[in-house]
PDB file of C-alpha atoms and ligand atoms in Angstrom:
ATOM      1  CA  MET A   1       7.836   5.537  -2.276  1.00 59.00           C
ATOM      2  CA  PRO A   2       6.435   8.248  -1.035  1.00 62.00           C
ATOM      3  CA  LEU A   3       3.109   8.738   1.153  1.00 81.00           C
ATOM      4  CA  ILE A   4       0.042  10.121  -0.146  1.00 92.00           C
ATOM      5  CA  ASP A   5      -0.087  13.751   0.623  1.00 94.00           C
ATOM      6  CA  PRO A   6      -3.555  14.659   1.623  1.00 93.00           C
ATOM      7  CA  LEU A   7      -2.705  18.610   1.069  1.00 94.00           C
ATOM      8  CA  LEU A   8      -1.677  17.843  -2.774  1.00 96.00           C
ATOM      9  CA  LEU A   9      -4.519  15.333  -2.808  1.00 96.00           C
ATOM     10  CA  LYS A  10      -7.350  17.970  -1.984  1.00 96.00           C
ATOM     11  CA  LYS A  11      -5.617  20.499  -4.676  1.00 97.00           C
ATOM     12  CA  LEU A  12      -6.390  17.740  -6.860  1.00 97.00           C
ATOM     13  CA  LEU A  13      -9.586  17.162  -6.116  1.00 97.00           C
ATOM     14  CA  GLY A  14     -10.523  20.887  -6.707  1.00 97.00           C
ATOM     15  CA  PRO A  15     -14.313  21.457  -5.677  1.00 97.00           C
ATOM     16  CA  LEU A  16     -14.867  18.191  -4.345  1.00 97.00           C
ATOM     17  CA  ALA A  17     -12.300  18.185  -2.188  1.00 97.00           C
ATOM     18  CA  GLY A  18     -14.403  19.447   0.813  1.00 97.00           C
ATOM     19  CA  ARG A  19     -16.153  15.864   0.247  1.00 98.00           C
ATOM     20  CA  PHE A  20     -13.277  13.587   1.647  1.00 98.00           C
ATOM     21  CA  ASP A  21     -11.490  13.212   4.634  1.00 97.00           C
ATOM     22  CA  VAL A  22      -8.302  11.439   3.620  1.00 97.00           C
ATOM     23  CA  ASP A  23      -5.719   9.786   6.117  1.00 97.00           C
ATOM     24  CA  ALA A  24      -2.608   8.224   4.498  1.00 96.00           C
ATOM     25  CA  LEU A  25      -1.014   5.487   6.503  1.00 96.00           C
ATOM     26  CA  VAL A  26       2.249   3.850   5.928  1.00 94.00           C
ATOM     27  CA  GLU A  27       0.695   0.325   6.937  1.00 94.00           C
ATOM     28  CA  CYS A  28      -2.333  -0.945   8.536  1.00 96.00           C
ATOM     29  CA  ASP A  29      -3.799  -4.168   8.607  1.00 97.00           C
ATOM     30  CA  SER A  30      -6.377  -3.585   6.216  1.00 98.00           C
ATOM     31  CA  THR A  31      -7.881  -0.008   5.043  1.00 98.00           C
ATOM     32  CA  ASN A  32     -11.456  -1.538   5.277  1.00 98.00           C
ATOM     33  CA  SER A  33     -10.841  -3.001   8.594  1.00 98.00           C
ATOM     34  CA  GLU A  34      -9.477   0.471   9.697  1.00 98.00           C
ATOM     35  CA  LEU A  35     -12.376   2.218   8.196  1.00 98.00           C
ATOM     36  CA  MET A  36     -15.132   0.324   9.562  1.00 97.00           C
ATOM     37  CA  ARG A  37     -13.604   0.652  12.925  1.00 97.00           C
ATOM     38  CA  ARG A  38     -13.385   4.373  12.648  1.00 97.00           C
ATOM     39  CA  ALA A  39     -16.807   4.356  10.962  1.00 96.00           C
ATOM     40  CA  ALA A  40     -17.900   2.867  14.454  1.00 94.00           C
ATOM     41  CA  GLN A  41     -16.602   5.754  16.408  1.00 94.00           C
ATOM     42  CA  GLY A  42     -18.403   8.177  14.090  1.00 93.00           C
ATOM     43  CA  ALA A  43     -15.897   9.033  11.287  1.00 96.00           C
ATOM     44  CA  PRO A  44     -17.928  11.080   8.740  1.00 95.00           C
ATOM     45  CA  SER A  45     -19.080  10.186   5.176  1.00 96.00           C
ATOM     46  CA  GLY A  46     -16.335  10.919   2.913  1.00 98.00           C
ATOM     47  CA  ALA A  47     -13.578   9.593   5.169  1.00 98.00           C
ATOM     48  CA  VAL A  48     -10.827   8.075   3.035  1.00 98.00           C
ATOM     49  CA  ILE A  49      -7.508   5.474   4.516  1.00 98.00           C
ATOM     50  CA  VAL A  50      -5.129   4.997   1.785  1.00 97.00           C
ATOM     51  CA  ALA A  51      -2.007   2.731   2.925  1.00 96.00           C
ATOM     52  CA  ASP A  52       1.163   1.485   1.138  1.00 93.00           C
ATOM     53  CA  GLN A  53       0.756  -1.338   2.936  1.00 93.00           C
ATOM     54  CA  GLN A  54      -1.482  -3.755   4.308  1.00 96.00           C
ATOM     55  CA  SER A  55      -0.623  -6.627   7.016  1.00 95.00           C
ATOM     56  CA  ALA A  56      -3.811  -8.685   6.181  1.00 96.00           C
ATOM     57  CA  GLY A  57      -5.719  -6.964   3.103  1.00 96.00           C
ATOM     58  CA  ARG A  58      -8.822  -8.722   2.449  1.00 97.00           C
ATOM     59  CA  GLY A  59     -10.369  -9.460  -0.551  1.00 93.00           C
ATOM     60  CA  ARG A  60     -13.853 -11.013  -1.449  1.00 89.00           C
ATOM     61  CA  ARG A  61     -15.412 -14.569  -0.410  1.00 84.00           C
ATOM     62  CA  GLY A  62     -13.125 -14.032   2.615  1.00 87.00           C
ATOM     63  CA  ARG A  63      -9.817 -14.206   0.390  1.00 89.00           C
ATOM     64  CA  SER A  64      -6.734 -12.523   1.389  1.00 91.00           C
ATOM     65  CA  TRP A  65      -5.493  -9.619  -0.839  1.00 91.00           C
ATOM     66  CA  LEU A  66      -1.880  -9.659  -1.235  1.00 86.00           C
ATOM     67  CA  SER A  67      -0.238  -6.628  -2.254  1.00 83.00           C
ATOM     68  CA  SER A  68       3.382  -5.145  -2.566  1.00 80.00           C
ATOM     69  CA  PRO A  69       3.400  -1.594  -1.680  1.00 76.00           C
ATOM     70  CA  ASP A  70       5.019  -0.184  -4.800  1.00 82.00           C
ATOM     71  CA  ASP A  71       3.162  -2.058  -7.305  1.00 91.00           C
ATOM     72  CA  SER A  72      -0.834  -0.964  -6.191  1.00 94.00           C
ATOM     73  CA  LEU A  73      -2.770   1.441  -5.149  1.00 96.00           C
ATOM     74  CA  MET A  74      -5.115   0.398  -1.870  1.00 97.00           C
ATOM     75  CA  PHE A  75      -7.625   2.430  -0.109  1.00 98.00           C
ATOM     76  CA  SER A  76     -10.716   2.525   1.285  1.00 98.00           C
ATOM     77  CA  LEU A  77     -14.169   5.398   1.385  1.00 98.00           C
ATOM     78  CA  LEU A  78     -16.254   5.388   4.115  1.00 98.00           C
ATOM     79  CA  TRP A  79     -20.034   6.262   2.332  1.00 97.00           C
ATOM     80  CA  ARG A  80     -23.269   6.894   4.717  1.00 95.00           C
ATOM     81  CA  HIS A  81     -26.302   5.672   2.680  1.00 89.00           C
ATOM     82  CA  THR A  82     -29.059   8.055   4.309  1.00 82.00           C
ATOM     83  CA  GLY A  83     -31.683   6.528   2.000  1.00 77.00           C
ATOM     84  CA  ASP A  84     -33.763   3.647   1.800  1.00 78.00           C
ATOM     85  CA  PRO A  85     -31.783   0.357   2.701  1.00 81.00           C
ATOM     86  CA  ALA A  86     -33.534  -1.775   0.597  1.00 81.00           C
ATOM     87  CA  ARG A  87     -32.253   0.307  -2.471  1.00 80.00           C
ATOM     88  CA  ILE A  88     -28.632  -0.265  -1.670  1.00 89.00           C
ATOM     89  CA  GLY A  89     -29.015  -3.538  -4.249  1.00 85.00           C
ATOM     90  CA  GLY A  90     -26.618  -3.020  -7.060  1.00 92.00           C
ATOM     91  CA  LEU A  91     -24.057  -0.632  -5.023  1.00 95.00           C
ATOM     92  CA  SER A  92     -21.123  -2.695  -5.784  1.00 93.00           C
ATOM     93  CA  LEU A  93     -21.687  -2.705  -9.611  1.00 96.00           C
ATOM     94  CA  ALA A  94     -21.892   1.020  -9.127  1.00 97.00           C
ATOM     95  CA  VAL A  95     -18.781   0.987  -7.653  1.00 98.00           C
ATOM     96  CA  GLY A  96     -17.326  -0.854 -10.600  1.00 98.00           C
ATOM     97  CA  VAL A  97     -18.523   1.572 -13.264  1.00 98.00           C
ATOM     98  CA  ALA A  98     -17.045   4.605 -11.408  1.00 98.00           C
ATOM     99  CA  LEU A  99     -13.649   2.908 -11.189  1.00 98.00           C
ATOM    100  CA  ALA A 100     -13.566   1.408 -14.678  1.00 98.00           C
ATOM    101  CA  GLU A 101     -15.105   5.110 -16.267  1.00 98.00           C
ATOM    102  CA  ALA A 102     -12.198   6.824 -13.888  1.00 98.00           C
ATOM    103  CA  LEU A 103      -9.351   4.435 -15.558  1.00 98.00           C
ATOM    104  CA  GLY A 104     -11.069   4.821 -18.923  1.00 98.00           C
ATOM    105  CA  ALA A 105     -11.002   8.594 -18.925  1.00 98.00           C
ATOM    106  CA  LEU A 106      -7.257   8.790 -17.729  1.00 97.00           C
ATOM    107  CA  GLY A 107      -6.743   6.910 -21.336  1.00 97.00           C
ATOM    108  CA  ALA A 108      -6.457   3.175 -20.032  1.00 98.00           C
ATOM    109  CA  GLN A 109      -8.324   1.339 -22.944  1.00 97.00           C
ATOM    110  CA  GLY A 110      -9.663  -1.841 -22.387  1.00 97.00           C
ATOM    111  CA  VAL A 111     -11.057  -2.127 -18.720  1.00 98.00           C
ATOM    112  CA  CYS A 112     -14.050  -3.477 -18.295  1.00 97.00           C
ATOM    113  CA  LEU A 113     -16.172  -4.907 -15.809  1.00 96.00           C
ATOM    114  CA  LYS A 114     -16.967  -8.773 -14.631  1.00 93.00           C
ATOM    115  CA  TRP A 115     -20.269  -9.162 -12.758  1.00 91.00           C
ATOM    116  CA  PRO A 116     -20.632  -8.311  -9.976  1.00 88.00           C
ATOM    117  CA  ASN A 117     -17.626  -6.062  -9.743  1.00 85.00           C
ATOM    118  CA  ASP A 118     -14.119  -7.624 -10.736  1.00 92.00           C
ATOM    119  CA  VAL A 119     -12.276  -4.946 -12.704  1.00 97.00           C
ATOM    120  CA  LEU A 120     -10.514  -6.381 -15.566  1.00 97.00           C
ATOM    121  CA  LEU A 121      -8.262  -5.549 -18.611  1.00 98.00           C
ATOM    122  CA  ARG A 122      -9.099  -6.706 -22.063  1.00 96.00           C
ATOM    123  CA  GLN A 123      -5.778  -8.699 -23.377  1.00 94.00           C
ATOM    124  CA  GLY A 124      -6.751  -9.944 -26.891  1.00 92.00           C
ATOM    125  CA  GLN A 125      -9.274 -12.884 -26.268  1.00 88.00           C
ATOM    126  CA  SER A 126      -8.686 -13.032 -22.564  1.00 92.00           C
ATOM    127  CA  PHE A 127      -9.052 -10.729 -19.787  1.00 94.00           C
ATOM    128  CA  ALA A 128      -7.049 -10.523 -16.674  1.00 96.00           C
ATOM    129  CA  LYS A 129      -7.831  -8.797 -13.451  1.00 96.00           C
ATOM    130  CA  LEU A 130      -6.579  -4.996 -12.714  1.00 97.00           C
ATOM    131  CA  ALA A 131      -8.313  -4.382  -9.116  1.00 97.00           C
ATOM    132  CA  GLY A 132     -10.286  -5.972  -6.967  1.00 95.00           C
ATOM    133  CA  ILE A 133     -13.395  -4.281  -4.849  1.00 96.00           C
ATOM    134  CA  LEU A 134     -14.825  -5.021  -1.580  1.00 97.00           C
ATOM    135  CA  ILE A 135     -17.684  -3.532   0.240  1.00 96.00           C
ATOM    136  CA  GLU A 136     -18.245  -4.190   3.544  1.00 96.00           C
ATOM    137  CA  LEU A 137     -21.805  -2.789   5.229  1.00 95.00           C
ATOM    138  CA  SER A 138     -23.226  -2.159   8.878  1.00 92.00           C
ATOM    139  CA  SER A 139     -25.844  -0.137  10.252  1.00 88.00           C
ATOM    140  CA  ASP A 140     -26.150   1.697  13.744  1.00 81.00           C
ATOM    141  CA  ARG A 141     -28.417   4.345  14.510  1.00 81.00           C
ATOM    142  CA  ARG A 142     -27.223   7.143  12.157  1.00 81.00           C
ATOM    143  CA  GLY A 143     -28.240   4.788   9.140  1.00 86.00           C
ATOM    144  CA  LEU A 144     -25.970   2.468   6.993  1.00 92.00           C
ATOM    145  CA  GLN A 145     -22.491   2.612   6.894  1.00 95.00           C
ATOM    146  CA  VAL A 146     -20.729   1.318   3.624  1.00 97.00           C
ATOM    147  CA  VAL A 147     -16.756   0.969   3.402  1.00 98.00           C
ATOM    148  CA  ILE A 148     -15.541   0.523  -0.472  1.00 98.00           C
ATOM    149  CA  GLY A 149     -12.244  -1.071  -0.413  1.00 98.00           C
ATOM    150  CA  ILE A 150     -10.493  -0.782  -4.001  1.00 98.00           C
ATOM    151  CA  GLY A 151      -7.278  -2.265  -4.400  1.00 97.00           C
ATOM    152  CA  LEU A 152      -5.799  -1.601  -7.968  1.00 97.00           C
ATOM    153  CA  ASN A 153      -2.651  -3.128  -9.275  1.00 96.00           C
ATOM    154  CA  LEU A 154      -0.825  -0.125 -10.690  1.00 96.00           C
ATOM    155  CA  TYR A 155       1.882  -3.265 -12.398  1.00 96.00           C
ATOM    156  CA  LYS A 156       1.164  -6.652 -12.788  1.00 94.00           C
ATOM    157  CA  PRO A 157       1.446  -8.578  -9.684  1.00 90.00           C
ATOM    158  CA  ALA A 158       5.158 -10.713  -9.504  1.00 85.00           C
ATOM    159  CA  GLN A 159       3.274 -13.878  -7.085  1.00 81.00           C
ATOM    160  CA  ALA A 160       1.443 -16.402  -8.743  1.00 80.00           C
ATOM    161  CA  LEU A 161      -2.112 -15.808  -8.296  1.00 79.00           C
ATOM    162  CA  PRO A 162      -5.341 -18.163  -8.449  1.00 77.00           C
ATOM    163  CA  GLN A 163      -6.263 -15.668 -11.603  1.00 85.00           C
ATOM    164  CA  ALA A 164      -4.664 -14.214 -14.320  1.00 92.00           C
ATOM    165  CA  SER A 165      -3.849 -10.403 -13.174  1.00 94.00           C
ATOM    166  CA  ALA A 166      -2.672  -7.556 -15.080  1.00 96.00           C
ATOM    167  CA  GLY A 167      -1.403  -4.019 -14.332  1.00 97.00           C
ATOM    168  CA  LEU A 168      -2.403  -0.548 -15.273  1.00 98.00           C
ATOM    169  CA  SER A 169       0.643   0.305 -16.467  1.00 97.00           C
ATOM    170  CA  GLU A 170      -0.005  -2.221 -19.212  1.00 97.00           C
ATOM    171  CA  VAL A 171      -2.379   0.012 -20.684  1.00 97.00           C
ATOM    172  CA  LEU A 172      -1.614   3.503 -19.213  1.00 97.00           C
ATOM    173  CA  MET A 173       2.633   4.450 -19.593  1.00 93.00           C
ATOM    174  CA  PRO A 174       3.548   6.404 -17.802  1.00 95.00           C
ATOM    175  CA  LEU A 175       1.471   5.630 -15.147  1.00 95.00           C
ATOM    176  CA  PRO A 176       0.032   9.064 -13.272  1.00 95.00           C
ATOM    177  CA  ASP A 177       1.217  10.104 -10.549  1.00 94.00           C
ATOM    178  CA  ARG A 178      -0.751   8.312  -7.088  1.00 95.00           C
ATOM    179  CA  HIS A 179      -2.298  11.395  -6.153  1.00 96.00           C
ATOM    180  CA  ALA A 180      -3.699  12.181  -9.806  1.00 97.00           C
ATOM    181  CA  LEU A 181      -4.954   8.616 -10.069  1.00 97.00           C
ATOM    182  CA  LEU A 182      -6.360   8.726  -6.310  1.00 98.00           C
ATOM    183  CA  ALA A 183      -8.262  12.158  -7.019  1.00 98.00           C
ATOM    184  CA  ALA A 184      -9.596  11.046 -10.622  1.00 98.00           C
ATOM    185  CA  ILE A 185     -11.184   7.765  -8.986  1.00 98.00           C
ATOM    186  CA  LEU A 186     -12.441   9.714  -5.569  1.00 98.00           C
ATOM    187  CA  ALA A 187     -13.937  11.892  -8.017  1.00 98.00           C
ATOM    188  CA  SER A 188     -15.704   9.647 -10.041  1.00 98.00           C
ATOM    189  CA  LEU A 189     -16.925   7.782  -7.182  1.00 98.00           C
ATOM    190  CA  VAL A 190     -18.487  10.753  -5.543  1.00 97.00           C
ATOM    191  CA  VAL A 191     -20.625  11.397  -8.489  1.00 97.00           C
ATOM    192  CA  VAL A 192     -21.747   7.876  -9.087  1.00 97.00           C
ATOM    193  CA  LEU A 193     -22.946   7.873  -5.354  1.00 96.00           C
ATOM    194  CA  ASP A 194     -24.754  10.788  -5.905  1.00 95.00           C
ATOM    195  CA  ASP A 195     -26.479   9.643  -8.488  1.00 94.00           C
ATOM    196  CA  PHE A 196     -26.903   5.894  -6.739  1.00 94.00           C
ATOM    197  CA  ALA A 197     -28.288   8.102  -4.016  1.00 92.00           C
ATOM    198  CA  VAL A 198     -31.273   9.116  -5.691  1.00 90.00           C
ATOM    199  CA  ASP A 199     -31.891   6.811  -8.130  1.00 89.00           C
ATOM    200  CA  GLY A 200     -30.194   3.864  -6.965  1.00 92.00           C
ATOM    201  CA  PHE A 201     -28.642   1.754  -9.762  1.00 94.00           C
ATOM    202  CA  CYS A 202     -31.355   2.402 -12.616  1.00 93.00           C
ATOM    203  CA  GLY A 203     -29.442   5.059 -14.104  1.00 92.00           C
ATOM    204  CA  LEU A 204     -26.325   3.136 -13.793  1.00 96.00           C
ATOM    205  CA  LYS A 205     -27.145  -0.136 -15.705  1.00 96.00           C
ATOM    206  CA  THR A 206     -26.733   1.002 -18.953  1.00 96.00           C
ATOM    207  CA  ARG A 207     -23.420   2.246 -18.113  1.00 97.00           C
ATOM    208  CA  TRP A 208     -22.774  -0.984 -16.544  1.00 97.00           C
ATOM    209  CA  GLU A 209     -23.505  -2.961 -19.309  1.00 96.00           C
ATOM    210  CA  ARG A 210     -21.436  -0.531 -21.304  1.00 96.00           C
ATOM    211  CA  CYS A 211     -18.294  -1.810 -19.649  1.00 96.00           C
ATOM    212  CA  HIS A 212     -19.474  -5.345 -19.027  1.00 95.00           C
ATOM    213  CA  ALA A 213     -16.611  -7.689 -20.479  1.00 94.00           C
ATOM    214  CA  TRP A 214     -18.926 -10.477 -21.075  1.00 92.00           C
ATOM    215  CA  GLN A 215     -22.276  -9.150 -22.137  1.00 93.00           C
ATOM    216  CA  GLY A 216     -24.270 -11.325 -24.815  1.00 93.00           C
ATOM    217  CA  ARG A 217     -21.384 -14.433 -24.077  1.00 92.00           C
ATOM    218  CA  GLN A 218     -22.130 -17.759 -22.733  1.00 93.00           C
ATOM    219  CA  VAL A 219     -20.748 -18.424 -19.658  1.00 90.00           C
ATOM    220  CA  ASP A 220     -20.632 -20.997 -16.405  1.00 88.00           C
ATOM    221  CA  LEU A 221     -21.999 -20.051 -13.317  1.00 86.00           C
ATOM    222  CA  SER A 222     -20.393 -21.932 -10.352  1.00 82.00           C
ATOM    223  CA  GLY A 223     -20.832 -22.105  -6.577  1.00 75.00           C
ATOM    224  CA  GLY A 224     -18.523 -21.875  -3.462  1.00 65.00           C
ATOM    225  CA  GLU A 225     -16.832 -25.356  -4.036  1.00 65.00           C
ATOM    226  CA  GLY A 226     -16.329 -24.643  -7.984  1.00 63.00           C
ATOM    227  CA  GLU A 227     -19.017 -26.794  -9.012  1.00 68.00           C
ATOM    228  CA  ALA A 228     -20.909 -25.468 -12.189  1.00 69.00           C
ATOM    229  CA  VAL A 229     -24.625 -24.388 -11.138  1.00 79.00           C
ATOM    230  CA  LEU A 230     -26.075 -22.810 -14.435  1.00 87.00           C
ATOM    231  CA  SER A 231     -24.898 -22.025 -17.709  1.00 90.00           C
ATOM    232  CA  GLY A 232     -26.291 -19.550 -19.969  1.00 93.00           C
ATOM    233  CA  ARG A 233     -26.110 -16.152 -21.938  1.00 94.00           C
ATOM    234  CA  CYS A 234     -25.255 -13.040 -20.216  1.00 93.00           C
ATOM    235  CA  ALA A 235     -28.244 -10.692 -21.204  1.00 94.00           C
ATOM    236  CA  GLY A 236     -26.757  -7.907 -18.640  1.00 94.00           C
ATOM    237  CA  VAL A 237     -27.898  -6.923 -15.315  1.00 95.00           C
ATOM    238  CA  ASP A 238     -31.472  -5.396 -13.721  1.00 94.00           C
ATOM    239  CA  GLN A 239     -32.018  -2.730 -11.894  1.00 92.00           C
ATOM    240  CA  ASP A 240     -31.326  -3.896  -8.469  1.00 92.00           C
ATOM    241  CA  GLY A 241     -27.974  -5.293  -9.736  1.00 93.00           C
ATOM    242  CA  ALA A 242     -28.484  -8.805 -10.470  1.00 93.00           C
ATOM    243  CA  LEU A 243     -26.970 -10.539 -13.621  1.00 93.00           C
ATOM    244  CA  LEU A 244     -29.707 -11.948 -16.262  1.00 95.00           C
ATOM    245  CA  LEU A 245     -28.815 -15.026 -17.585  1.00 93.00           C
ATOM    246  CA  GLU A 246     -30.807 -16.480 -20.411  1.00 95.00           C
ATOM    247  CA  THR A 247     -30.770 -20.343 -19.611  1.00 93.00           C
ATOM    248  CA  ALA A 248     -32.731 -23.072 -21.660  1.00 91.00           C
ATOM    249  CA  GLN A 249     -35.587 -22.627 -18.593  1.00 91.00           C
ATOM    250  CA  GLY A 250     -35.558 -19.190 -19.043  1.00 94.00           C
ATOM    251  CA  VAL A 251     -34.095 -16.110 -17.923  1.00 95.00           C
ATOM    252  CA  GLN A 252     -32.447 -16.482 -14.512  1.00 93.00           C
ATOM    253  CA  ARG A 253     -32.271 -13.392 -12.247  1.00 93.00           C
ATOM    254  CA  ILE A 254     -28.362 -14.053 -10.018  1.00 90.00           C
ATOM    255  CA  LEU A 255     -28.237 -12.045  -7.130  1.00 85.00           C
ATOM    256  CA  ALA A 256     -24.647 -11.628  -5.847  1.00 67.00           C
ATOM    257  CA  GLY A 257     -23.415 -14.294  -3.464  1.00 59.00           C
ATOM    258  CA  ASP A 258     -20.925 -17.164  -3.140  1.00 55.00           C
ATOM    259  CA  LEU A 259     -20.715 -17.401  -6.846  1.00 59.00           C
ATOM    260  CA  SER A 260     -18.556 -16.978  -9.559  1.00 69.00           C
ATOM    261  CA  LEU A 261     -18.796 -16.927 -13.227  1.00 73.00           C
ATOM    262  CA  ARG A 262     -16.309 -17.903 -16.240  1.00 77.00           C
ATOM    263  CA  LEU A 263     -16.593 -17.540 -20.288  1.00 79.00           C
ATOM    264  CA  ALA A 264     -17.978 -21.039 -21.277  1.00 77.00           C
TER     265      ALA A 264
HETATM  266  C1  BTN B 301     -11.586  -8.816  -4.471  1.00 70.63           C
HETATM  267  O1  BTN B 301     -11.395  -9.790  -3.782  1.00 70.63           O
HETATM  268  O2  BTN B 301     -11.587  -8.556  -5.563  1.00 70.63           O
HETATM  269  C2  BTN B 301     -11.447  -7.789  -3.770  1.00 70.63           C
HETATM  270  C3  BTN B 301      -9.877  -6.983  -3.264  1.00 70.63           C
HETATM  271  C4  BTN B 301     -10.141  -5.611  -2.435  1.00 70.63           C
HETATM  272  C5  BTN B 301      -8.867  -5.308  -2.040  1.00 70.63           C
HETATM  273  C6  BTN B 301      -9.165  -3.776  -1.366  1.00 70.63           C
HETATM  274  S1  BTN B 301      -7.227  -3.314  -1.035  1.00 70.63           S
HETATM  275  C7  BTN B 301      -8.162  -2.138  -0.071  1.00 70.63           C
HETATM  276  C8  BTN B 301      -9.289  -2.302   0.692  1.00 70.63           C
HETATM  277  N1  BTN B 301      -8.762  -3.227   1.843  1.00 70.63           N
HETATM  278  C9  BTN B 301      -8.771  -4.376   2.127  1.00 70.63           C
HETATM  279  O3  BTN B 301      -8.592  -5.341   3.103  1.00 70.63           O
HETATM  280  N2  BTN B 301      -9.098  -5.004   1.121  1.00 70.63           N
HETATM  281  C10 BTN B 301      -9.693  -3.537   0.069  1.00 70.63           C
END
């Protein structure tokens, strides 16, 4: 499979090309780890690393992220947040909106979001994971450095995974060329991040809820060990990106942490 050609990508990004600085690698440990190292050395906002293969791809909650080179698109984007760090809540949900909307605009149907930022594909009554988002923050004298890592399954992963998984090819055939796909996602991300820089998650809340797989559905919230912590009805999210769960004790505000949700 050919590497991403940064020049072709630039062409496809059109007027937004100047916002990105793309490096395509055959292999690295993790595009997030590599970009965090480069961020520490002063890489600019808009730096992107896309890799064909990761030897130590990472997922949320310390999990590893396995993917085979031909079957997925893996990249990370560095975004330097110069605004108030207290307003960073909701960023990971904002990134989910950008990704789900970009895929929808390309014609993929049934792409939706599970709080906080899993990208799922609706399959009848059930849902399967289509993409994962890993956001890592660090700060230095220049401000807050945000590394946004995305792993998108182009084809359904062959290996057995703890969670049902899906590939974009199930809803978008023929698949767009990887350059067109990456350009569409980056363009969507930059627009959403620009909005986020001004208004925080506030202006994106309704768009997130429009994509929310389980809006109004009864769910169980479980802790790190899988034990049920709370049950309730998903009433959406607030302007900080906290999940609002209607329980017998009233509406509870759930902030992202070592928690996972499943349909009751
Ligand atoms: C999740 O657990 O759902 C998040 C998975 C994120 C995987 C992507 S692949 C590109 C980037 N580099 C990594 O090491 N992880 C993210």
